[in-house]
Amino acid sequence: MRQRFLLPLSNRKGHYGRGLTEHMYDLAIKNGLCFIDREFVECNIGINGNKIAYVGKSDIRGEIEINAANMFVLPGLFNAHTHAAMTLFRGYAEGLPLRQWLEKVWEVEAKLNEDAVYWGSMLACLEMLKSGVTAFADMYIHMDGVAEAVGETGIRAIIGYGMADRGNVERAEKELEIALEVISKWNGSFGGRLRCMLTPHAPYTCSPEFLRRIAEIGREKNLVKHIHLSETLWEVREIKKQFGVRPAELLDSLGFLDDKTVVAHAVWLSDEEISVLAKKGVSVAHCPTSNLKLSSGVARVTEMIESGINLSIGTDGAASNNMLCVMSEVRTAALLQSLRRKVVRTSDWLRAATENGYRAYGFKGGRISTGMLADVTIFQKNFRHYPLHDPASLIFVENCEAYHVIVNGELIVEEGIVLPLDEEKVLKKVENVKERLFGHG
Ligand SMILES: [Zn+2]
């Protein structure tokens, strides 16, 4: 299992002096500029176990101490929609719109096995942790490989087997069986750091009967449901042609939409569909770079936020991005809404990148507040942040290099190094998998 991390002596102050025990925490983050609610305030954070136990101005001590002076301390970033192992296809099938891109990707995905997915996910976890992502939502295949990578790297995740019945009853049974097996095997693993969900691929790859059944199982077992929705205009037209209604309306008619549903993309929504999602408490995972890269469109984010929808941020897979960096994603998201002359406050974007993802998937985290899960991301302040008018405008200073990252109360990234991982080895293994899948050159 994971090794105990050894910090340089300068960072480690193990004083358990008499009379100090009330101020002693497992981990203390001191003097940082912390994002709390909508504001940045200088404060200290004490962590015990996997929870934030103290936030305030008092001097505190920790078994491990982090001096965060001159640093931004954010709640952990949540990547609300990805397919982690698609790092294996980064740079493959470039320049294609979604339909053609999918066909090319599906072809090579058929060659994947658990080992390939494991190494692709290891690379994804490495990249996400290095860029300050503390948790992610994953929909893919060969999920044992994803789960093992989550276990080893120390990141938090909610995962599901991507189901597609394509209107075939036998296939529906088989898909559901695999999905439920993943759930019973992994849900709640690694001290609750890994959770599972139901993830049918999309309304155009899953039949209405299948989606209705998944919704029922979700209610029975109290599971989150995650699905791609209204990613392209093609999808909207196709669903309308087949069923006479738009995609969100179809899902609503199947009982699929509720406060345990997270839809990815939601690019082509009508006003009525936005109201339905808001009324049903559905969360949206907005993936602007993927929507740009695959020529899908620009989501009506401002209207969604104004209607009360919980909007989170996702990178989608590395094959359509090509990064898994939530800070970069939120910059793109903000710029796109500015282009539409629909401006969202910088602090609201930061909440979308942190708190809203945790809320969407039912994790009690994403906020620097006592009792919350101790997932914290620390960025160093640099010359691009001076002078500091609005600290939240750091969303526009693209930064995919976190300095320290804490997940579940553990220091996982220290000074940019992912402690539980051998980075060189991961890169080498991924190259090997690539050769196996695609051949040389
Ligand atoms: Zn996706």
Short mmCIF file of C-alpha atoms and ligand atoms in Angstrom, two decimals:
data_model
loop_
_atom_site.label_atom_id
_atom_site.label_comp_id
_atom_site.label_asym_id
_atom_site.label_seq_id
_atom_site.Cartn_x
_atom_site.Cartn_y
_atom_site.Cartn_z
CA MET A 1 0.00 0.00 0.00
CA ARG A 2 0.95 3.62 -0.03
CA GLN A 3 4.11 4.71 1.69
CA ARG A 4 4.16 7.23 4.50
CA PHE A 5 5.33 10.47 2.97
CA LEU A 6 8.51 11.95 4.29
CA LEU A 7 8.66 15.69 4.18
CA PRO A 8 11.84 17.76 4.26
CA LEU A 9 12.69 18.67 7.83
CA SER A 10 12.07 22.35 7.12
CA ASN A 11 8.39 21.56 6.50
CA ARG A 12 7.93 19.14 9.35
CA LYS A 13 7.37 20.33 12.88
CA GLY A 14 6.42 17.48 15.09
CA HIS A 15 6.07 19.38 18.37
CA TYR A 16 3.50 17.79 20.60
CA GLY A 17 4.25 20.24 23.41
CA ARG A 18 2.13 20.25 26.58
CA GLY A 19 -0.75 22.69 26.44
CA LEU A 20 -0.58 22.82 22.67
CA THR A 21 -2.61 19.73 21.95
CA GLU A 22 -5.83 21.69 21.39
CA HIS A 23 -4.16 23.50 18.49
CA MET A 24 -2.39 20.47 17.06
CA TYR A 25 -3.75 18.99 13.85
CA ASP A 26 -2.63 16.14 11.61
CA LEU A 27 -1.94 18.73 8.94
CA ALA A 28 -1.87 22.52 9.16
CA ILE A 29 -1.92 24.92 6.19
CA LYS A 30 -0.76 28.30 7.42
CA ASN A 31 -0.93 31.90 6.18
CA GLY A 32 -2.49 31.13 2.80
CA LEU A 33 -4.90 33.33 0.86
CA CYS A 34 -7.91 31.01 1.10
CA PHE A 35 -11.02 30.96 -1.10
CA ILE A 36 -13.89 30.80 1.38
CA ASP A 37 -17.44 31.21 0.06
CA ARG A 38 -16.96 34.04 -2.43
CA GLU A 39 -14.02 35.78 -0.83
CA PHE A 40 -10.29 35.32 -0.50
CA VAL A 41 -9.15 35.72 3.11
CA GLU A 42 -5.86 35.06 4.81
CA CYS A 43 -6.30 32.22 7.25
CA ASN A 44 -5.03 28.94 8.69
CA ILE A 45 -6.57 25.54 8.06
CA GLY A 46 -6.33 22.56 10.40
CA ILE A 47 -7.01 19.05 9.09
CA ASN A 48 -7.69 15.95 11.21
CA GLY A 49 -8.13 12.61 9.51
CA ASN A 50 -9.90 13.22 6.21
CA LYS A 51 -11.83 16.32 7.33
CA ILE A 52 -11.19 20.03 7.68
CA ALA A 53 -11.29 20.59 11.45
CA TYR A 54 -10.41 24.27 11.74
CA VAL A 55 -10.55 27.40 9.59
CA GLY A 56 -9.57 30.71 11.17
CA LYS A 57 -6.99 33.25 12.18
CA SER A 58 -5.61 31.53 15.31
CA ASP A 59 -2.09 30.21 15.24
CA ILE A 60 -2.28 26.45 14.85
CA ARG A 61 0.21 23.63 14.66
CA GLY A 62 0.27 20.44 12.68
CA GLU A 63 2.13 17.17 12.65
CA ILE A 64 2.78 18.21 9.05
CA GLU A 65 2.86 21.95 8.41
CA ILE A 66 2.58 23.71 5.08
CA ASN A 67 3.61 27.32 4.90
CA ALA A 68 1.23 28.75 2.31
CA ALA A 69 2.33 32.38 2.55
CA ASN A 70 2.19 33.93 -0.91
CA MET A 71 -0.03 31.11 -2.15
CA PHE A 72 -3.66 30.68 -3.18
CA VAL A 73 -5.42 28.00 -1.18
CA LEU A 74 -8.47 26.65 -3.01
CA PRO A 75 -10.93 23.88 -2.27
CA GLY A 76 -9.95 20.90 -4.45
CA LEU A 77 -10.81 21.18 -8.14
CA PHE A 78 -13.44 18.67 -9.34
CA ASN A 79 -13.27 17.34 -12.90
CA ALA A 80 -16.97 16.65 -13.36
CA HIS A 81 -16.78 14.73 -16.64
CA THR A 82 -13.94 12.69 -18.07
CA HIS A 83 -12.93 9.35 -19.52
CA ALA A 84 -9.57 9.08 -17.78
CA ALA A 85 -7.99 6.30 -19.83
CA MET A 86 -8.56 8.26 -23.04
CA THR A 87 -5.18 9.82 -22.31
CA LEU A 88 -4.08 6.85 -24.47
CA PHE A 89 -5.75 8.56 -27.45
CA ARG A 90 -4.38 12.04 -26.81
CA GLY A 91 -3.44 13.45 -30.21
CA TYR A 92 -5.20 10.65 -32.08
CA ALA A 93 -8.11 11.44 -34.46
CA GLU A 94 -7.32 15.16 -34.47
CA GLY A 95 -9.37 17.60 -36.51
CA LEU A 96 -12.61 15.62 -36.72
CA PRO A 97 -16.14 16.63 -35.63
CA LEU A 98 -17.81 14.45 -32.99
CA ARG A 99 -19.53 11.82 -35.16
CA GLN A 100 -16.46 10.94 -37.24
CA TRP A 101 -14.21 11.30 -34.21
CA LEU A 102 -16.39 8.84 -32.23
CA GLU A 103 -16.29 6.24 -35.00
CA LYS A 104 -12.51 6.36 -35.10
CA VAL A 105 -12.22 6.22 -31.32
CA TRP A 106 -14.75 3.37 -30.92
CA GLU A 107 -12.71 1.31 -33.34
CA VAL A 108 -9.54 1.52 -31.25
CA GLU A 109 -11.41 1.33 -27.92
CA ALA A 110 -12.45 -2.18 -28.92
CA LYS A 111 -8.79 -3.19 -28.54
CA LEU A 112 -8.49 -1.95 -24.96
CA ASN A 113 -8.12 -4.28 -22.02
CA GLU A 114 -7.93 -3.78 -18.27
CA ASP A 115 -4.15 -3.28 -18.29
CA ALA A 116 -4.34 -0.55 -20.96
CA VAL A 117 -7.14 1.22 -19.11
CA TYR A 118 -5.15 0.97 -15.87
CA TRP A 119 -2.08 2.70 -17.37
CA GLY A 120 -4.17 5.27 -19.23
CA SER A 121 -5.95 6.06 -15.96
CA MET A 122 -2.65 6.22 -14.06
CA LEU A 123 -1.47 8.88 -16.54
CA ALA A 124 -4.78 10.73 -16.17
CA CYS A 125 -4.57 10.67 -12.35
CA LEU A 126 -0.97 11.88 -12.53
CA GLU A 127 -1.96 14.77 -14.77
CA MET A 128 -5.05 15.70 -12.78
CA LEU A 129 -3.24 15.65 -9.43
CA LYS A 130 -0.41 17.76 -10.83
CA SER A 131 -2.93 20.31 -12.06
CA GLY A 132 -4.75 20.49 -8.73
CA VAL A 133 -7.68 18.21 -9.49
CA THR A 134 -8.59 16.35 -6.30
CA ALA A 135 -11.62 14.45 -7.61
CA PHE A 136 -13.09 13.32 -10.89
CA ALA A 137 -16.16 11.68 -12.40
CA ASP A 138 -15.36 8.93 -14.87
CA MET A 139 -17.43 6.96 -17.37
CA TYR A 140 -15.57 4.28 -19.30
CA ILE A 141 -14.92 0.57 -19.88
CA HIS A 142 -12.71 -2.00 -18.07
CA MET A 143 -13.46 -0.09 -14.85
CA ASP A 144 -11.34 -2.37 -12.63
CA GLY A 145 -8.35 -0.64 -14.25
CA VAL A 146 -9.72 2.81 -13.37
CA ALA A 147 -10.55 1.77 -9.80
CA GLU A 148 -7.06 0.39 -9.20
CA ALA A 149 -5.48 3.60 -10.48
CA VAL A 150 -7.68 5.64 -8.14
CA GLY A 151 -6.68 3.42 -5.24
CA GLU A 152 -2.95 3.75 -5.92
CA THR A 153 -2.74 7.44 -6.74
CA GLY A 154 -4.72 8.76 -3.76
CA ILE A 155 -7.16 10.83 -5.85
CA ARG A 156 -10.92 10.85 -5.17
CA ALA A 157 -13.33 9.61 -7.84
CA ILE A 158 -16.81 8.50 -8.74
CA ILE A 159 -16.82 6.02 -11.61
CA GLY A 160 -19.23 4.02 -13.74
CA TYR A 161 -19.19 1.56 -16.60
CA GLY A 162 -20.35 3.34 -19.76
CA MET A 163 -23.42 1.41 -20.89
CA ALA A 164 -24.87 1.40 -24.41
CA ASP A 165 -27.58 -1.12 -25.40
CA ARG A 166 -28.14 0.30 -28.92
CA GLY A 167 -31.70 -0.97 -28.79
CA ASN A 168 -30.68 -4.60 -28.29
CA VAL A 169 -32.44 -6.30 -25.35
CA GLU A 170 -29.77 -8.96 -24.80
CA ARG A 171 -27.05 -6.39 -24.92
CA ALA A 172 -28.96 -4.23 -22.39
CA GLU A 173 -28.94 -7.14 -19.91
CA LYS A 174 -25.24 -7.71 -20.37
CA GLU A 175 -24.33 -4.04 -20.07
CA LEU A 176 -26.35 -3.67 -16.89
CA GLU A 177 -24.75 -6.75 -15.42
CA ILE A 178 -21.24 -5.37 -15.98
CA ALA A 179 -22.24 -1.96 -14.55
CA LEU A 180 -23.77 -3.48 -11.41
CA GLU A 181 -20.76 -5.69 -10.90
CA VAL A 182 -18.46 -2.65 -10.94
CA ILE A 183 -20.73 -0.97 -8.39
CA SER A 184 -20.85 -3.94 -6.00
CA LYS A 185 -17.10 -4.47 -6.29
CA TRP A 186 -15.85 -0.90 -5.83
CA ASN A 187 -18.51 1.42 -4.37
CA GLY A 188 -17.13 2.89 -1.12
CA SER A 189 -13.62 1.48 -1.57
CA PHE A 190 -10.42 3.06 -0.23
CA GLY A 191 -12.15 4.50 2.83
CA GLY A 192 -14.94 5.99 0.72
CA ARG A 193 -12.51 7.79 -1.59
CA LEU A 194 -13.92 5.82 -4.54
CA ARG A 195 -17.64 5.72 -5.26
CA CYS A 196 -19.64 4.30 -8.13
CA MET A 197 -22.54 5.47 -10.27
CA LEU A 198 -24.77 4.45 -13.17
CA THR A 199 -23.47 5.81 -16.47
CA PRO A 200 -25.51 5.13 -19.61
CA HIS A 201 -23.61 6.70 -22.53
CA ALA A 202 -26.22 8.91 -24.22
CA PRO A 203 -29.85 9.07 -25.39
CA TYR A 204 -28.72 8.17 -28.93
CA THR A 205 -26.82 5.01 -27.88
CA CYS A 206 -29.28 3.82 -25.20
CA SER A 207 -32.93 2.91 -25.81
CA PRO A 208 -35.70 4.67 -23.82
CA GLU A 209 -36.64 1.36 -22.13
CA PHE A 210 -33.06 0.88 -21.01
CA LEU A 211 -32.79 4.44 -19.66
CA ARG A 212 -36.09 4.04 -17.80
CA ARG A 213 -34.81 0.86 -16.18
CA ILE A 214 -31.52 2.53 -15.18
CA ALA A 215 -33.45 5.40 -13.59
CA GLU A 216 -35.47 2.87 -11.55
CA ILE A 217 -32.33 1.07 -10.38
CA GLY A 218 -30.80 4.45 -9.48
CA ARG A 219 -33.74 5.25 -7.24
CA GLU A 220 -33.76 1.77 -5.67
CA LYS A 221 -30.04 1.78 -4.91
CA ASN A 222 -29.72 5.53 -4.27
CA LEU A 223 -27.05 5.94 -6.95
CA VAL A 224 -25.93 8.96 -8.97
CA LYS A 225 -26.69 8.80 -12.71
CA HIS A 226 -24.39 10.44 -15.25
CA ILE A 227 -25.04 10.69 -19.01
CA HIS A 228 -23.98 12.70 -22.07
CA LEU A 229 -26.84 14.99 -23.14
CA SER A 230 -27.44 17.30 -26.10
CA GLU A 231 -23.81 17.47 -27.05
CA THR A 232 -24.46 18.14 -30.76
CA LEU A 233 -27.19 19.50 -32.96
CA TRP A 234 -27.10 16.13 -34.75
CA GLU A 235 -28.19 14.45 -31.49
CA VAL A 236 -31.10 16.87 -30.99
CA ARG A 237 -32.31 16.30 -34.57
CA GLU A 238 -31.89 12.52 -34.34
CA ILE A 239 -33.83 12.24 -31.06
CA LYS A 240 -36.56 14.53 -32.37
CA LYS A 241 -36.82 12.46 -35.54
CA GLN A 242 -37.08 9.20 -33.60
CA PHE A 243 -39.16 10.22 -30.60
CA GLY A 244 -40.73 13.58 -31.47
CA VAL A 245 -39.16 15.35 -28.47
CA ARG A 246 -35.83 16.98 -27.61
CA PRO A 247 -33.20 14.94 -25.64
CA ALA A 248 -33.80 16.50 -22.19
CA GLU A 249 -37.56 16.17 -22.68
CA LEU A 250 -37.08 12.51 -23.56
CA LEU A 251 -35.03 11.89 -20.39
CA ASP A 252 -37.66 13.71 -18.33
CA SER A 253 -40.45 11.55 -19.76
CA LEU A 254 -38.46 8.45 -18.72
CA GLY A 255 -38.13 9.58 -15.09
CA PHE A 256 -34.39 9.96 -15.56
CA LEU A 257 -34.03 13.53 -14.33
CA ASP A 258 -33.65 14.26 -10.62
CA ASP A 259 -31.19 15.73 -8.14
CA LYS A 260 -28.97 12.65 -8.44
CA THR A 261 -28.52 13.17 -12.19
CA VAL A 262 -25.50 14.86 -13.77
CA VAL A 263 -25.62 15.55 -17.50
CA ALA A 264 -22.45 16.23 -19.47
CA HIS A 265 -22.26 18.92 -22.17
CA ALA A 266 -25.88 20.19 -22.40
CA VAL A 267 -24.86 22.39 -25.33
CA TRP A 268 -28.12 22.52 -27.29
CA LEU A 269 -30.83 23.19 -24.70
CA SER A 270 -34.06 25.06 -25.35
CA ASP A 271 -35.40 27.49 -22.72
CA GLU A 272 -37.93 24.81 -21.74
CA GLU A 273 -35.21 22.19 -21.30
CA ILE A 274 -33.18 24.55 -19.11
CA SER A 275 -36.26 25.06 -16.90
CA VAL A 276 -36.88 21.31 -16.68
CA LEU A 277 -33.27 20.61 -15.63
CA ALA A 278 -33.46 23.42 -13.04
CA LYS A 279 -36.81 22.25 -11.67
CA LYS A 280 -35.63 18.65 -11.34
CA GLY A 281 -32.39 19.65 -9.56
CA VAL A 282 -30.19 18.19 -12.32
CA SER A 283 -26.51 19.21 -12.35
CA VAL A 284 -24.62 20.00 -15.55
CA ALA A 285 -20.97 19.16 -16.29
CA HIS A 286 -19.91 21.85 -18.75
CA CYS A 287 -17.01 20.80 -21.04
CA PRO A 288 -16.19 23.87 -23.16
CA THR A 289 -12.87 22.77 -24.70
CA SER A 290 -14.25 19.45 -25.92
CA ASN A 291 -17.31 21.27 -27.31
CA LEU A 292 -15.00 23.62 -29.22
CA LYS A 293 -12.59 20.95 -30.40
CA LEU A 294 -15.27 18.60 -31.73
CA SER A 295 -17.19 21.53 -33.29
CA SER A 296 -20.18 20.78 -31.03
CA GLY A 297 -21.15 24.33 -30.02
CA VAL A 298 -21.18 26.76 -27.09
CA ALA A 299 -23.38 25.92 -24.10
CA ARG A 300 -25.81 28.50 -22.65
CA VAL A 301 -24.01 28.52 -19.33
CA THR A 302 -25.16 31.89 -18.08
CA GLU A 303 -28.81 31.03 -18.66
CA MET A 304 -28.29 27.72 -16.85
CA ILE A 305 -26.70 29.41 -13.84
CA GLU A 306 -29.40 32.10 -13.77
CA SER A 307 -32.10 29.43 -13.77
CA GLY A 308 -30.51 27.86 -10.68
CA ILE A 309 -28.83 24.84 -12.29
CA ASN A 310 -25.78 23.56 -10.40
CA LEU A 311 -23.08 24.01 -13.05
CA SER A 312 -19.79 22.13 -12.72
CA ILE A 313 -16.75 21.91 -15.00
CA GLY A 314 -15.39 18.87 -16.87
CA THR A 315 -12.52 18.34 -19.26
CA ASP A 316 -14.04 15.34 -21.06
CA GLY A 317 -11.41 12.80 -22.19
CA ALA A 318 -7.90 13.81 -23.21
CA ALA A 319 -8.63 12.75 -26.80
CA SER A 320 -10.97 15.73 -27.20
CA ASN A 321 -9.22 18.35 -25.09
CA ASN A 322 -6.12 17.42 -24.88
CA MET A 323 -5.57 18.32 -21.23
CA LEU A 324 -7.26 17.29 -18.00
CA CYS A 325 -6.68 20.67 -16.38
CA VAL A 326 -9.75 22.18 -14.73
CA MET A 327 -8.13 25.62 -14.28
CA SER A 328 -7.56 25.83 -18.02
CA GLU A 329 -11.10 24.62 -18.64
CA VAL A 330 -12.64 27.29 -16.43
CA ARG A 331 -10.66 29.98 -18.27
CA THR A 332 -12.06 28.77 -21.60
CA ALA A 333 -15.55 28.59 -20.09
CA ALA A 334 -15.36 32.17 -18.83
CA LEU A 335 -13.99 33.54 -22.11
CA LEU A 336 -16.71 31.83 -24.13
CA GLN A 337 -19.49 33.35 -22.03
CA SER A 338 -17.80 36.76 -22.36
CA LEU A 339 -17.91 36.29 -26.12
CA ARG A 340 -21.67 35.75 -25.78
CA ARG A 341 -21.77 38.97 -23.70
CA LYS A 342 -22.98 36.87 -20.79
CA VAL A 343 -20.56 37.44 -17.97
CA VAL A 344 -20.38 35.20 -14.91
CA ARG A 345 -18.56 36.48 -11.79
CA THR A 346 -15.01 35.18 -11.37
CA SER A 347 -15.89 33.84 -7.92
CA ASP A 348 -18.83 31.92 -9.42
CA TRP A 349 -16.47 30.30 -11.91
CA LEU A 350 -14.21 29.23 -9.07
CA ARG A 351 -17.18 27.70 -7.30
CA ALA A 352 -18.18 25.91 -10.51
CA ALA A 353 -14.68 24.39 -10.66
CA THR A 354 -14.72 23.26 -7.02
CA GLU A 355 -17.84 23.16 -4.83
CA ASN A 356 -20.37 22.57 -7.62
CA GLY A 357 -18.66 19.37 -8.79
CA TYR A 358 -18.65 17.97 -5.25
CA ARG A 359 -22.32 18.91 -4.86
CA ALA A 360 -23.28 17.43 -8.25
CA TYR A 361 -21.96 14.01 -7.24
CA GLY A 362 -23.01 14.14 -3.58
CA PHE A 363 -19.60 14.52 -1.92
CA LYS A 364 -19.42 16.68 1.20
CA GLY A 365 -16.46 18.72 0.00
CA GLY A 366 -15.30 21.43 -2.35
CA ARG A 367 -15.42 24.11 0.34
CA ILE A 368 -12.91 25.33 2.87
CA SER A 369 -15.11 24.94 5.90
CA THR A 370 -15.04 22.78 9.03
CA GLY A 371 -16.54 19.31 8.60
CA MET A 372 -15.86 19.24 4.86
CA LEU A 373 -13.69 16.58 3.22
CA ALA A 374 -10.06 17.72 3.38
CA ASP A 375 -9.44 18.15 -0.37
CA VAL A 376 -7.32 21.28 -0.87
CA THR A 377 -5.34 22.64 -3.80
CA ILE A 378 -2.55 25.17 -3.39
CA PHE A 379 -1.19 27.32 -6.21
CA GLN A 380 1.84 29.54 -5.91
CA LYS A 381 1.31 33.22 -6.57
CA ASN A 382 3.48 34.40 -9.44
CA PHE A 383 4.21 37.63 -11.33
CA ARG A 384 1.05 37.21 -13.42
CA HIS A 385 -1.05 37.75 -10.32
CA TYR A 386 0.37 41.18 -9.56
CA PRO A 387 -1.05 43.63 -8.72
CA LEU A 388 -3.81 41.73 -7.00
CA HIS A 389 -7.12 43.49 -7.67
CA ASP A 390 -9.39 40.45 -7.62
CA PRO A 391 -7.74 37.20 -6.47
CA ALA A 392 -10.55 35.20 -8.12
CA SER A 393 -9.34 36.51 -11.48
CA LEU A 394 -6.64 33.85 -11.16
CA ILE A 395 -9.05 31.83 -13.33
CA PHE A 396 -7.80 33.89 -16.27
CA VAL A 397 -4.14 33.20 -15.48
CA GLU A 398 -4.03 29.66 -16.77
CA ASN A 399 -2.21 27.53 -14.26
CA CYS A 400 -2.05 23.76 -14.61
CA GLU A 401 0.80 23.33 -12.12
CA ALA A 402 -0.45 22.98 -8.56
CA TYR A 403 2.20 23.32 -5.85
CA HIS A 404 0.66 21.21 -3.08
CA VAL A 405 -2.45 19.05 -3.26
CA ILE A 406 -4.21 17.39 -0.35
CA VAL A 407 -6.81 14.68 -0.94
CA ASN A 408 -8.81 13.09 1.87
CA GLY A 409 -6.46 14.69 4.42
CA GLU A 410 -3.29 13.30 2.81
CA LEU A 411 -0.59 15.36 1.18
CA ILE A 412 -0.51 13.73 -2.28
CA VAL A 413 1.33 16.39 -4.28
CA GLU A 414 4.23 18.15 -2.61
CA GLU A 415 6.02 20.94 -4.46
CA GLY A 416 4.58 19.66 -7.75
CA ILE A 417 5.66 16.03 -7.20
CA VAL A 418 2.98 13.33 -7.03
CA LEU A 419 4.30 11.42 -4.04
CA PRO A 420 2.63 8.02 -4.53
CA LEU A 421 3.72 7.75 -8.19
CA ASP A 422 6.81 7.02 -10.23
CA GLU A 423 6.14 9.47 -13.08
CA GLU A 424 8.84 8.08 -15.40
CA LYS A 425 7.45 4.57 -15.05
CA VAL A 426 3.89 5.69 -15.85
CA LEU A 427 5.06 7.49 -19.02
CA LYS A 428 7.06 4.48 -20.14
CA LYS A 429 4.20 2.05 -19.57
CA VAL A 430 1.81 4.33 -21.48
CA GLU A 431 4.20 4.36 -24.45
CA ASN A 432 4.26 0.55 -24.32
CA VAL A 433 0.46 0.39 -24.34
CA LYS A 434 0.37 2.81 -27.27
CA GLU A 435 2.73 0.58 -29.25
CA ARG A 436 0.56 -2.43 -28.50
CA LEU A 437 -2.62 -0.66 -29.61
CA PHE A 438 -1.36 1.29 -32.61
CA GLY A 439 1.91 -0.39 -33.60
CA HIS A 440 5.18 1.49 -34.02
CA GLY A 441 5.57 4.94 -35.57
ZN ZN B 1 -17.65 12.47 -22.59
#
